[in-house]
Coordinates of C-alpha atoms and ligand atoms in Angstrom, one line a residue:
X21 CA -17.6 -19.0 18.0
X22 CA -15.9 -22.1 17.7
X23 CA -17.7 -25.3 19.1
X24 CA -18.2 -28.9 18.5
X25 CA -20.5 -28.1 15.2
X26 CA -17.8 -25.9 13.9
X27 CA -16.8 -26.6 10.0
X28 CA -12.9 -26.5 9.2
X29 CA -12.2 -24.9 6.1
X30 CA -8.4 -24.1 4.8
X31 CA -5.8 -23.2 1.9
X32 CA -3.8 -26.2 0.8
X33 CA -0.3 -24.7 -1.0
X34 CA 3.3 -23.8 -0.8
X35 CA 3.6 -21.3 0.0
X36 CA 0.5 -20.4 1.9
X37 CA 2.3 -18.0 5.0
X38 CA 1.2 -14.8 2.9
X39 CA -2.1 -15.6 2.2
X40 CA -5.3 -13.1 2.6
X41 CA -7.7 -15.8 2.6
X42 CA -8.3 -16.2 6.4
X43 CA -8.8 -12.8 6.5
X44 CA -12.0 -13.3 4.3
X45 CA -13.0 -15.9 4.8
X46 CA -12.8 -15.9 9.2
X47 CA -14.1 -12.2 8.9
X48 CA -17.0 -13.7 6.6
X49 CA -17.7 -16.4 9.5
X50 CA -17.4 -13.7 12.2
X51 CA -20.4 -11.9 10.5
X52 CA -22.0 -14.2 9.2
X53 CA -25.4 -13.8 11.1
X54 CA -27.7 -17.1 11.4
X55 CA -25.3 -19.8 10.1
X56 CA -22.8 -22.6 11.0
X57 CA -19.8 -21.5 12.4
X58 CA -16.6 -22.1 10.6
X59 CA -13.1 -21.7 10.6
X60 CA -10.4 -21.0 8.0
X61 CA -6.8 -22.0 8.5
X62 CA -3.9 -22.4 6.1
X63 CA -2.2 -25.6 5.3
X64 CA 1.3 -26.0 3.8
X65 CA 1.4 -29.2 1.3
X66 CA 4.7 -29.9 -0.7
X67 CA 4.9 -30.2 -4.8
X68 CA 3.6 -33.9 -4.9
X69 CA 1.5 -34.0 -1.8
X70 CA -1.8 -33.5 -2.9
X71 CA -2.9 -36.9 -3.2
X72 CA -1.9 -37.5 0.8
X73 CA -3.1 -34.3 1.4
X74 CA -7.1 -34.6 0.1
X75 CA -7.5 -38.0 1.4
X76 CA -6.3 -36.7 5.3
X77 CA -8.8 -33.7 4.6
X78 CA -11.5 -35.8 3.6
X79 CA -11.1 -38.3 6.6
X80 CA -10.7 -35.3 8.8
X81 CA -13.9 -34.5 7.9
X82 CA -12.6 -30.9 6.2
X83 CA -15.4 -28.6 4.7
X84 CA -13.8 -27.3 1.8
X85 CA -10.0 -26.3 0.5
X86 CA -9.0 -23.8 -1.8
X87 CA -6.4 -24.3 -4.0
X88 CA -3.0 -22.6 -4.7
X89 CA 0.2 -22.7 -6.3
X90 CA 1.5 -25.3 -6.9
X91 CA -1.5 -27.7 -7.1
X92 CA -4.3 -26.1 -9.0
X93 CA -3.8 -28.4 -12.1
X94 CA -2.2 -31.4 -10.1
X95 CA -5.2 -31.5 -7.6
X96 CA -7.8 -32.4 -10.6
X97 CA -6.8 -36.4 -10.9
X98 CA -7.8 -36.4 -7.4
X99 CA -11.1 -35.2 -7.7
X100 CA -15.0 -36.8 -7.1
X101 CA -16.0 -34.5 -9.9
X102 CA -15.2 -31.2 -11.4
X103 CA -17.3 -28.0 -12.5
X104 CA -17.0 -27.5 -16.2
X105 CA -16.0 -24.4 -16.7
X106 CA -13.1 -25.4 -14.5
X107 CA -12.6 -28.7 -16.0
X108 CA -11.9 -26.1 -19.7
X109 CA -9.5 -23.8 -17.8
X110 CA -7.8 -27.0 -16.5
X111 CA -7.0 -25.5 -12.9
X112 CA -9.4 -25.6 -9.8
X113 CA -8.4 -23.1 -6.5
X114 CA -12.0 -24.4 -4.7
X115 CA -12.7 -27.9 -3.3
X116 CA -16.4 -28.7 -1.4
X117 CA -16.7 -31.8 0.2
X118 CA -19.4 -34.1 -1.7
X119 CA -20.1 -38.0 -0.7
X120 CA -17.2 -39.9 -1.5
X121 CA -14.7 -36.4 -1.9
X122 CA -13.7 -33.4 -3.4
X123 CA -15.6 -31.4 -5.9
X124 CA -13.8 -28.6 -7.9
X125 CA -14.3 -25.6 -9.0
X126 CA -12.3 -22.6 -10.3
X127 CA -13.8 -19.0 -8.1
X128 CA -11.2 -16.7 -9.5
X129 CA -13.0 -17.1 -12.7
X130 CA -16.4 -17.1 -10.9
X131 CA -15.1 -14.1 -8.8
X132 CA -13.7 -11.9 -12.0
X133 CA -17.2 -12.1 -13.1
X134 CA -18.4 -11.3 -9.9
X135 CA -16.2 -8.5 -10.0
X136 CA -16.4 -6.9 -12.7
X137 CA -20.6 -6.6 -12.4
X138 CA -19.6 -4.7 -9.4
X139 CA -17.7 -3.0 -11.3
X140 CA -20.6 -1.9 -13.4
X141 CA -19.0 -1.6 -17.1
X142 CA -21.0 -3.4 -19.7
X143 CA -19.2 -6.1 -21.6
X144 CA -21.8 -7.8 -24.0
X145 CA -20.4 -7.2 -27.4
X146 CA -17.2 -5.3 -26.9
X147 CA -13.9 -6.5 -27.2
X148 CA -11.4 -7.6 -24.6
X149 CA -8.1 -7.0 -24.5
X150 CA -6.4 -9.3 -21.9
X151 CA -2.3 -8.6 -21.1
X152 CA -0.8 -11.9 -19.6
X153 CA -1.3 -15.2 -20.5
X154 CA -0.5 -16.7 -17.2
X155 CA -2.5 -19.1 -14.7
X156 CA -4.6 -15.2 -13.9
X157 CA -5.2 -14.8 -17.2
X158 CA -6.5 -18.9 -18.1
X159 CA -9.3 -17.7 -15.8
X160 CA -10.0 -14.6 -16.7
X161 CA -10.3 -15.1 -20.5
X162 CA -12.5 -18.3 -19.9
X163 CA -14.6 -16.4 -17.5
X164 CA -14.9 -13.6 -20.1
X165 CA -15.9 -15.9 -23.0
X166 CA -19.1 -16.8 -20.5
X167 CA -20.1 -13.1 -20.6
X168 CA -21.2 -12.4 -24.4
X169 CA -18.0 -10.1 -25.6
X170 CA -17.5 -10.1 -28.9
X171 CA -14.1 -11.2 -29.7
X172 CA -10.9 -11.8 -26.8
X173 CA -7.6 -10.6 -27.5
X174 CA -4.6 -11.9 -25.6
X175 CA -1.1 -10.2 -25.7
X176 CA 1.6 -11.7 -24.3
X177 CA 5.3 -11.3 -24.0
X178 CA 6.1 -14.6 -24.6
X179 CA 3.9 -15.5 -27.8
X180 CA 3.9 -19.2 -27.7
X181 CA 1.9 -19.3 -24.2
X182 CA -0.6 -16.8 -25.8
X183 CA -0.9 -18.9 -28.9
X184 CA -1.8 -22.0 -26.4
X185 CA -4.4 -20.2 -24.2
X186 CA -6.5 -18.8 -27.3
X187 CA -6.3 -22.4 -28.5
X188 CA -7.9 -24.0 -25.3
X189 CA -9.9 -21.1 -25.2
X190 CA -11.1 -21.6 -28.6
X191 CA -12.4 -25.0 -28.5
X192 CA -14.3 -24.4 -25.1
X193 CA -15.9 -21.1 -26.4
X194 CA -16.4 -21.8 -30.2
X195 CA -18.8 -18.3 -30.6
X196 CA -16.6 -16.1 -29.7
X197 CA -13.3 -14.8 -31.7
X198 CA -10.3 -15.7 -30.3
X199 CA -6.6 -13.9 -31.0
X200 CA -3.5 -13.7 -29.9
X201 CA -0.2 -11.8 -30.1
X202 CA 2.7 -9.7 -28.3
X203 CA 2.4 -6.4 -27.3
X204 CA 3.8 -5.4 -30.9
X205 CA 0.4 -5.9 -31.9
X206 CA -2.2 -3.9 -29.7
X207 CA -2.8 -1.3 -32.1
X208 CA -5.0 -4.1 -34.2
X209 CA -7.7 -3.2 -31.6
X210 CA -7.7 0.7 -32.2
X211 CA -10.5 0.5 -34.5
X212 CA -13.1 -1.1 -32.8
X213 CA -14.7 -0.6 -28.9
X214 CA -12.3 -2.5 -26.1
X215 CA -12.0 -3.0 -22.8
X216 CA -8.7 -4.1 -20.5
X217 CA -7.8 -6.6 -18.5
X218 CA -4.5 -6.3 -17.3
X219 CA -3.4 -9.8 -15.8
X220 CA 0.2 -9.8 -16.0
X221 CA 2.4 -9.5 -13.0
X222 CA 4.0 -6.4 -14.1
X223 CA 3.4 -3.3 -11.7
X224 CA 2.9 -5.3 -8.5
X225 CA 4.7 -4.3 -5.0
X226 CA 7.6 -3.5 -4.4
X227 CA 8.3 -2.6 -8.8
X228 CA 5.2 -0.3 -8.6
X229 CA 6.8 1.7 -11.7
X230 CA 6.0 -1.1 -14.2
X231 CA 3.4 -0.8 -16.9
X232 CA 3.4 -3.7 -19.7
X233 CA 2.4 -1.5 -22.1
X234 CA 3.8 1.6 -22.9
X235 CA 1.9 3.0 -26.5
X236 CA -0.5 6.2 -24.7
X237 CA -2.3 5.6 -27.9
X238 CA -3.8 2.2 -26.4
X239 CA -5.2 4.3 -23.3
X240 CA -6.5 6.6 -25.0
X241 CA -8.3 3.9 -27.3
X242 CA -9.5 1.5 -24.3
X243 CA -13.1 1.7 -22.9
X244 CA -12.1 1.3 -19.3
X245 CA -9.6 -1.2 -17.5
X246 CA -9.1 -3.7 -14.7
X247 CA -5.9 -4.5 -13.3
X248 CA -6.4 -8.1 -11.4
X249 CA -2.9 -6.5 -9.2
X250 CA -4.7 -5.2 -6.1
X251 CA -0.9 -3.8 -4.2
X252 CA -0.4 -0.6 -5.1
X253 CA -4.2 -0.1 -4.9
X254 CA -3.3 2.1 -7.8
X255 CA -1.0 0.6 -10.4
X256 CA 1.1 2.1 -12.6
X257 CA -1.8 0.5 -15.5
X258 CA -4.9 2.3 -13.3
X259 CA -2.9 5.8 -13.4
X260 CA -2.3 5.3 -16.7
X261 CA -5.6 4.5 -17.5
X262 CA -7.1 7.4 -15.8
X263 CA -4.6 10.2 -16.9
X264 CA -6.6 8.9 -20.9
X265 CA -9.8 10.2 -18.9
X266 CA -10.9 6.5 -18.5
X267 CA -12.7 4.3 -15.6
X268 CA -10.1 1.4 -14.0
X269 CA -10.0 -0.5 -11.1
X270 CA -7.7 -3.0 -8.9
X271 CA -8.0 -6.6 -8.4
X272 CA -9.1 -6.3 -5.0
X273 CA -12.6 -7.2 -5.9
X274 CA -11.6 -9.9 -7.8
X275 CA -9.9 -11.7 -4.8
X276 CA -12.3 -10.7 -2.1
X277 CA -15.4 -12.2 -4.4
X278 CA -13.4 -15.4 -5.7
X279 CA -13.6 -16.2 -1.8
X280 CA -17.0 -15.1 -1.2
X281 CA -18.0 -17.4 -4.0
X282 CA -16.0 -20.1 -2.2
X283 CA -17.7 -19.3 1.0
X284 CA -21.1 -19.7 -0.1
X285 CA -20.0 -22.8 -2.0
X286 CA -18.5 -24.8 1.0
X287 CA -21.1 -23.6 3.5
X288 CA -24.2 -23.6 1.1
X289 CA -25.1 -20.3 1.9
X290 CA -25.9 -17.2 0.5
X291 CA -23.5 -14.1 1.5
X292 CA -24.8 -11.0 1.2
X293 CA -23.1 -7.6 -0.7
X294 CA -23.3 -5.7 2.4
X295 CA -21.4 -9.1 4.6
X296 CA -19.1 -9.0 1.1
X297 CA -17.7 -5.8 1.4
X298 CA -17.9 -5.6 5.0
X299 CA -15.3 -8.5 4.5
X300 CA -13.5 -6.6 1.4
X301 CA -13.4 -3.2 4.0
X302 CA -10.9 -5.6 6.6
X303 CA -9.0 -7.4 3.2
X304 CA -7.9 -3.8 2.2
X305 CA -7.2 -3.2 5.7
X306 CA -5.0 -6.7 5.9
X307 CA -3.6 -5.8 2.4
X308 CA -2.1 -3.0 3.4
X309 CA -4.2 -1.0 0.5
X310 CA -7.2 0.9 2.9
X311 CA -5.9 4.6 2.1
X312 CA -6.5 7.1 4.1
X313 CA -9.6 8.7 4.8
X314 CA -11.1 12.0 5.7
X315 CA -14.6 12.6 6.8
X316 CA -16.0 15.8 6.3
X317 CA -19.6 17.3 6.7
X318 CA -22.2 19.3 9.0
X319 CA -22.2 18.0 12.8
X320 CA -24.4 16.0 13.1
X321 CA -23.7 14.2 9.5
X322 CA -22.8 11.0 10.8
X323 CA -19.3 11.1 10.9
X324 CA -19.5 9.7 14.7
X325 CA -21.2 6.8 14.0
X326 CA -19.5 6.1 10.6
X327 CA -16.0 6.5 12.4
X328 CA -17.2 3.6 15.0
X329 CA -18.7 1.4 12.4
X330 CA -15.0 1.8 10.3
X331 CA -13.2 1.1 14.0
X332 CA -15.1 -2.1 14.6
X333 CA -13.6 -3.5 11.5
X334 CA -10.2 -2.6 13.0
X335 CA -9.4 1.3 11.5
X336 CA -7.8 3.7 13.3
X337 CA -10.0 6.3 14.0
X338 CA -9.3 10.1 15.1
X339 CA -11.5 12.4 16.2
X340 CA -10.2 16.3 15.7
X341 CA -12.6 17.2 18.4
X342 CA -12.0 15.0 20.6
X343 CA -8.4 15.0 20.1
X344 CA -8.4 18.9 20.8
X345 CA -10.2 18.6 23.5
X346 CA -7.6 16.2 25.1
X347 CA -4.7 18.3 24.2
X348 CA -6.0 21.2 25.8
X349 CA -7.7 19.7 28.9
X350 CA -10.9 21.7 27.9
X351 CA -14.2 21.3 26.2
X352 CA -14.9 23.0 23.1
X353 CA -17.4 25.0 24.7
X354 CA -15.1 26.1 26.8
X355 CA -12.3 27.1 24.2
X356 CA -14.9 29.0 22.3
X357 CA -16.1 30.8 25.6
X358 CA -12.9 31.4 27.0
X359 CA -10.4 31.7 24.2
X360 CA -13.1 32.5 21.1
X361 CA -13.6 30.2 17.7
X362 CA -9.9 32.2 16.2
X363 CA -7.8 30.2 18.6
X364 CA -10.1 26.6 18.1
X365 CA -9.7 27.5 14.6
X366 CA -5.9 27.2 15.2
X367 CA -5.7 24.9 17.3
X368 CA -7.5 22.8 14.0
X369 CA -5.1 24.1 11.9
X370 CA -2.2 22.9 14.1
X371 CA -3.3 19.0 14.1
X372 CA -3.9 18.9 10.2
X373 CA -0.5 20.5 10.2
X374 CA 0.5 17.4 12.0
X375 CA -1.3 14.5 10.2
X376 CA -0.4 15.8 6.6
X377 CA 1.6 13.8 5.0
X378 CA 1.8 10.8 7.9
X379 CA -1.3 9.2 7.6
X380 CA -1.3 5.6 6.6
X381 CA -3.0 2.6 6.0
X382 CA -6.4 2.5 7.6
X383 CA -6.2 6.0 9.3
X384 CA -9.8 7.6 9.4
X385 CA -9.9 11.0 10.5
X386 CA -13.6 12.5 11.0
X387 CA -12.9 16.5 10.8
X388 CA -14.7 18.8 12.8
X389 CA -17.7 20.3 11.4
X390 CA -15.8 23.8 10.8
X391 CA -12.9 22.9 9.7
X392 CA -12.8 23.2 5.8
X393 CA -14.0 26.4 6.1
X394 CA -10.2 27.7 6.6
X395 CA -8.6 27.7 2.9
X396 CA -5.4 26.4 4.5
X397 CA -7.3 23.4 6.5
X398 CA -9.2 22.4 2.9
X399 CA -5.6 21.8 1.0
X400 CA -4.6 20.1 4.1
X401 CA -7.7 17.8 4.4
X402 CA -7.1 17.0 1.1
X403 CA -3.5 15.9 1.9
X404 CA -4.4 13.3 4.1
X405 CA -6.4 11.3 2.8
X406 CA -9.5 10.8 0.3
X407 CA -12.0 13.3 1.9
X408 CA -15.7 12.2 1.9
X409 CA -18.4 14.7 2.3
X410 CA -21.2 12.9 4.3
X411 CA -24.0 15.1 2.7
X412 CA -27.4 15.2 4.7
X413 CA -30.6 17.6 4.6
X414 CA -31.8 20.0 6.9
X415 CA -34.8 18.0 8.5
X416 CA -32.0 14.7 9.2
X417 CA -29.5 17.1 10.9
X418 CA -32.3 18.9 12.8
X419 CA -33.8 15.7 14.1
X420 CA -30.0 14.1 15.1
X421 CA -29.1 17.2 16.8
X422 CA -32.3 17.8 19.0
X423 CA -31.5 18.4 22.5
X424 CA -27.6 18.3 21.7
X425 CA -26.2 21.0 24.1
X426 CA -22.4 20.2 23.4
X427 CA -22.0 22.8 19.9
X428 CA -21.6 26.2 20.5
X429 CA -22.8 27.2 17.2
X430 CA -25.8 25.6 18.0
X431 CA -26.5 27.6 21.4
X432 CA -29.3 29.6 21.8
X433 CA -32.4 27.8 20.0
X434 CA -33.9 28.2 17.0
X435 CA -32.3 25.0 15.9
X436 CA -33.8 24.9 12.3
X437 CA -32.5 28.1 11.7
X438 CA -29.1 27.5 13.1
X439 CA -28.4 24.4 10.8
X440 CA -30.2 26.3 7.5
X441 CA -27.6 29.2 8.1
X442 CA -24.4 27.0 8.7
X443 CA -24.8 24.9 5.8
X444 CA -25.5 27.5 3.5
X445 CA -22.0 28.7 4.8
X446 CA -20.6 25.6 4.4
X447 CA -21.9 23.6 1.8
X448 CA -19.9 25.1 -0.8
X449 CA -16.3 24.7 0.8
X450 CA -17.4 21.1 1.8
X451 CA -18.0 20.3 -1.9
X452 CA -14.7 22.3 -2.5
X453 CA -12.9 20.0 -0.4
X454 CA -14.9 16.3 -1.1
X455 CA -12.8 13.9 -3.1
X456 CA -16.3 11.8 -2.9
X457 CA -19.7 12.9 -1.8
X458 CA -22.4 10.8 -0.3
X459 CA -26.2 11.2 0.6
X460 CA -26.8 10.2 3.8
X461 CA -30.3 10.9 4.8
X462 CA -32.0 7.2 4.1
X463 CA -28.4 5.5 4.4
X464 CA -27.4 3.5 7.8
X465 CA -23.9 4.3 9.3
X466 CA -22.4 0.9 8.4
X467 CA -24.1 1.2 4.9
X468 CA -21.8 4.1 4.5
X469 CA -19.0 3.0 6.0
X470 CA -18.9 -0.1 3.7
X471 CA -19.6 2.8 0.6
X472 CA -16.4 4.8 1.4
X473 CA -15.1 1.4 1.2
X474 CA -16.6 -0.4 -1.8
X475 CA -14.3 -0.5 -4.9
Ligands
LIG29 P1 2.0 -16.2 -13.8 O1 1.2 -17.5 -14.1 O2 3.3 -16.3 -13.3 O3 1.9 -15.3 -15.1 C1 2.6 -14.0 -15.1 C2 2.2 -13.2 -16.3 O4 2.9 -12.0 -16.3 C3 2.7 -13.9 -17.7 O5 1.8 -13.5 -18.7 C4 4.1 -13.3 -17.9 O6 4.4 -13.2 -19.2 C5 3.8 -11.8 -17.4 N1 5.0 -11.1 -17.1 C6 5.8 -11.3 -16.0 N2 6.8 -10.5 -16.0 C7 6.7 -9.8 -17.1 C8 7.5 -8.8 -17.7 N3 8.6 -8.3 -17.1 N4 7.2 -8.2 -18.9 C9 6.0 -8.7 -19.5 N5 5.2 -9.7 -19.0 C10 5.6 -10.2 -17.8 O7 1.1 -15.4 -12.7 P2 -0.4 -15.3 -12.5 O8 -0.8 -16.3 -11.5 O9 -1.1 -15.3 -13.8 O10 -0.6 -13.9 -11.8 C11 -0.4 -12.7 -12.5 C12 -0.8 -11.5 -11.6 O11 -2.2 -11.5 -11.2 C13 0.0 -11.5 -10.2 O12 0.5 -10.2 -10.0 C14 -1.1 -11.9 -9.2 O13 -0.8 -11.2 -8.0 C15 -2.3 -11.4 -9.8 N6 -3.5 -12.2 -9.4 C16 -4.6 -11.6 -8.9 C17 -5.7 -12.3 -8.5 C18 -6.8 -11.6 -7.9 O14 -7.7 -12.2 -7.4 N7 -6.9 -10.3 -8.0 C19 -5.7 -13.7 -8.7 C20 -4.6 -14.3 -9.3 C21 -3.5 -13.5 -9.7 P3 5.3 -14.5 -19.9 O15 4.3 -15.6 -20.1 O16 5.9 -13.9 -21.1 O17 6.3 -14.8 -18.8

């Protein structure tokens, strides 16, 4: 809600049409239960305009900025005072409004960190390689230097950049090791534990082929790997990665928590992990990344109310069940009593049939209870989408079903029963068909809903 208390926030850069911010950091302001409203709009400033450009904000009475290309090193002159670790990296992308002006900061390192705890792959005494030595990469190797690994490796193409970056990086972190190199040179590393950071450019949207290295040997050496690319939400690096058998993930996380780390900076506020990725759940939306997604399991699993929680953060939702019953004018009750469970059963078959293959970017379907029980329907499922099996125990489904006259299978009485002999039918072609399972008993719908989404 925007009144006369609302804080401005915004992206000075050029360009800035393309940005994701808003999308994080509005959706963060939407949610954000208790605190000051804000808004977040972009800001086109020319090469040479920064100066102009901070002192208007300031007057203005402007929040905070973030920082892009091509000001992240030009803006620091400018400056009240800067944050160390960004003063060593020599590039700021945050500004907070302090007493007489701008305070800097640098979040993508602060968010890589962030990041990559989320990721949950120890770092403390192992290796890094990082591939890049670009304005990504400045952050990323400063940031890791701040989490006790060992020694930091950077390849490059171009050597001379490399060379320059494990300089800086060397005076500012004088305990850890610091090489450099081209990609000649990665099988130096082969002997000892490493991990990947891949922060070249290289495998990005639309040239989705690329990979900066080529040597399968290096995969099959590496730890696990993050690719700060976050379009494809799998790179060529990730695929590569996980054909060796090894954990990798995209840089979404690394964007979405560089702003939540801004957030909390301009507003002084603390932004929870479920508010995070509630935020990270509309950025892959926005990005163009939020695969599709199946949801399988018992009725009365929750897909309903996980389906509704994933719409209100703008998915497209399907319900088979509902869906049938609109095609055919009837209830399902009525199907089943009229034209028995063979011809529902193809009627199922007959949207899947549909859907295969054409699903798209923030497309949820939430099957029907029955449906991977047909062999045909569970390579079909599979097709669409990640399938996730929304696993819950007898006593949950019993008490969400009480009363619940609207399943056939569940006619009759003896409820208990009913549910104990359909999921000992079941359970094993629902595993069968999960991509992901996920125990839902003590779990809220939107706490799921943000798991099927977390990276
Ligand atoms: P940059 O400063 O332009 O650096 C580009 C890097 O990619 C350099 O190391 C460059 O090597 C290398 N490179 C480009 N084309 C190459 C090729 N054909 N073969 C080998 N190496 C090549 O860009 P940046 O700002 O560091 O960004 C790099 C990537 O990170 C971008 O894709 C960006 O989208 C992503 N990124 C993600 C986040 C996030 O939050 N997830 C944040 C920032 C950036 P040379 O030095 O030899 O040219």
């Amino acid at each position: 809600m925007i009144n006369g208390k609302t804080k401005v926030l915004g992206l000075i850069g050029d360009p800035v049409e393309h940005t994701l911010s808003p999308v994080i950091h509005n959706t963060l302001s939407d949610i954000y239960e208790g605190g000051e409203s804000a808004v977040y709009v972009p800001f086109p400033v020319k090469r040479g305009g920064v100066e102009a450009a901070l002192k208007g904000a300031f007057s203005l009475g402007i929040q905070g900025l973030n920082v892009t290309v091509p000001h992240k090193s030009a803006v620091i002159p400018f400056l009240e005072d800067i944050d160390p670790m960004a003063k060593a990296i020599g590039a700021v992308n945050t500004l907070v409004r302090g007493d007489k002006g701008y305070v800097g900061y640098n979040t993508d390192a602060t968010g890589f960190i962030r990041a990559l705890k989320a990721f949950g792959k120890p770092v403390e005494g192992k290796a890094a390689a990082v591939l890049g030595a670009g304005g990504a990469s400045r952050a990323v190797v400063f940031a890791l230097s701040s989490m006790g690994v060992s020694e930091i490796y950077i390849f490059n193409r171009t050597p001379e950049r490399a060379a320059e970056l494990a300089a800086s990086l060397s005076e500012y972190a004088k305990d850890c090791r610091v090489y450099s190199g081209t990609y000649d040179e990665i099988s130096t590393l082969y002997d000892r534990e490493f991990f990947v950071v891949q922060c070249t450019s290289v495998g990005l949207a639309p040239d989705i082929e690329g990979c900066v290295i080529d040597d399968g040997e290096f995969f099959a050496n590496a730890l696990w790997g993050m690719d700060i690319v976050y379009k494809p939400a799998k790179t060529q690096f990730m695929k590569r990665m996980e054909a060796a058998g090894k954990p990798a993930c995209n840089g979404l996380s690394m964007l979405l928590y560089q702003a939540v780390d801004a957030y909390e900076k301009f507003m002084g506020t603390t932004v929870s992990e479920l508010l995070a990725l509630k935020a990270g759940a509309r950025l892959q939306l926005c990005a163009g990344v939020a695969d599709p997604i199946v949801l399988i399991g018992c009725m009365g699993s929750g897909k309903t109310s996980v389906s509704n929680c994933l719409k209100k953060l703008g998915f497209e939702v399907l319900d088979a069940d509902a869906e049938i019953e609109r095609r055919s004018g009837m209830t399902i009750n009525r199907i089943f009593e009229e034209q028995g469970e063979k011809a529902f059963r193809d009627m199922e078959t007959g949207l899947l049939k549909e859907l295969s293959g054409k699903a798209e970017n923030g497309f949820v379907l939430s099957a029907g209870g029955g449906m991977p029980v047909r062999e045909e329907n569970r390579e079909l499922l599979k097709k669409i989408g990640k399938t996730v099996y929304l696993r819950a125990g007898v006593s949950t489904l019993c008490r969400r079903l009480e009363g619940d006259t609207t399943r056939p299978l569940l006619a009759g009485g003896g409820l208990k029963a009913k549910i104990e002999g359909i999921l000992s039918d079941r359970e094993a072609v629902y595993m069968q068909t999960a991509h992901e399972v996920i125990d839902t008993d003590d779990m809220t719908a939107e706490e799921i809903a943000v798991r099927i989404l977390s990276f």
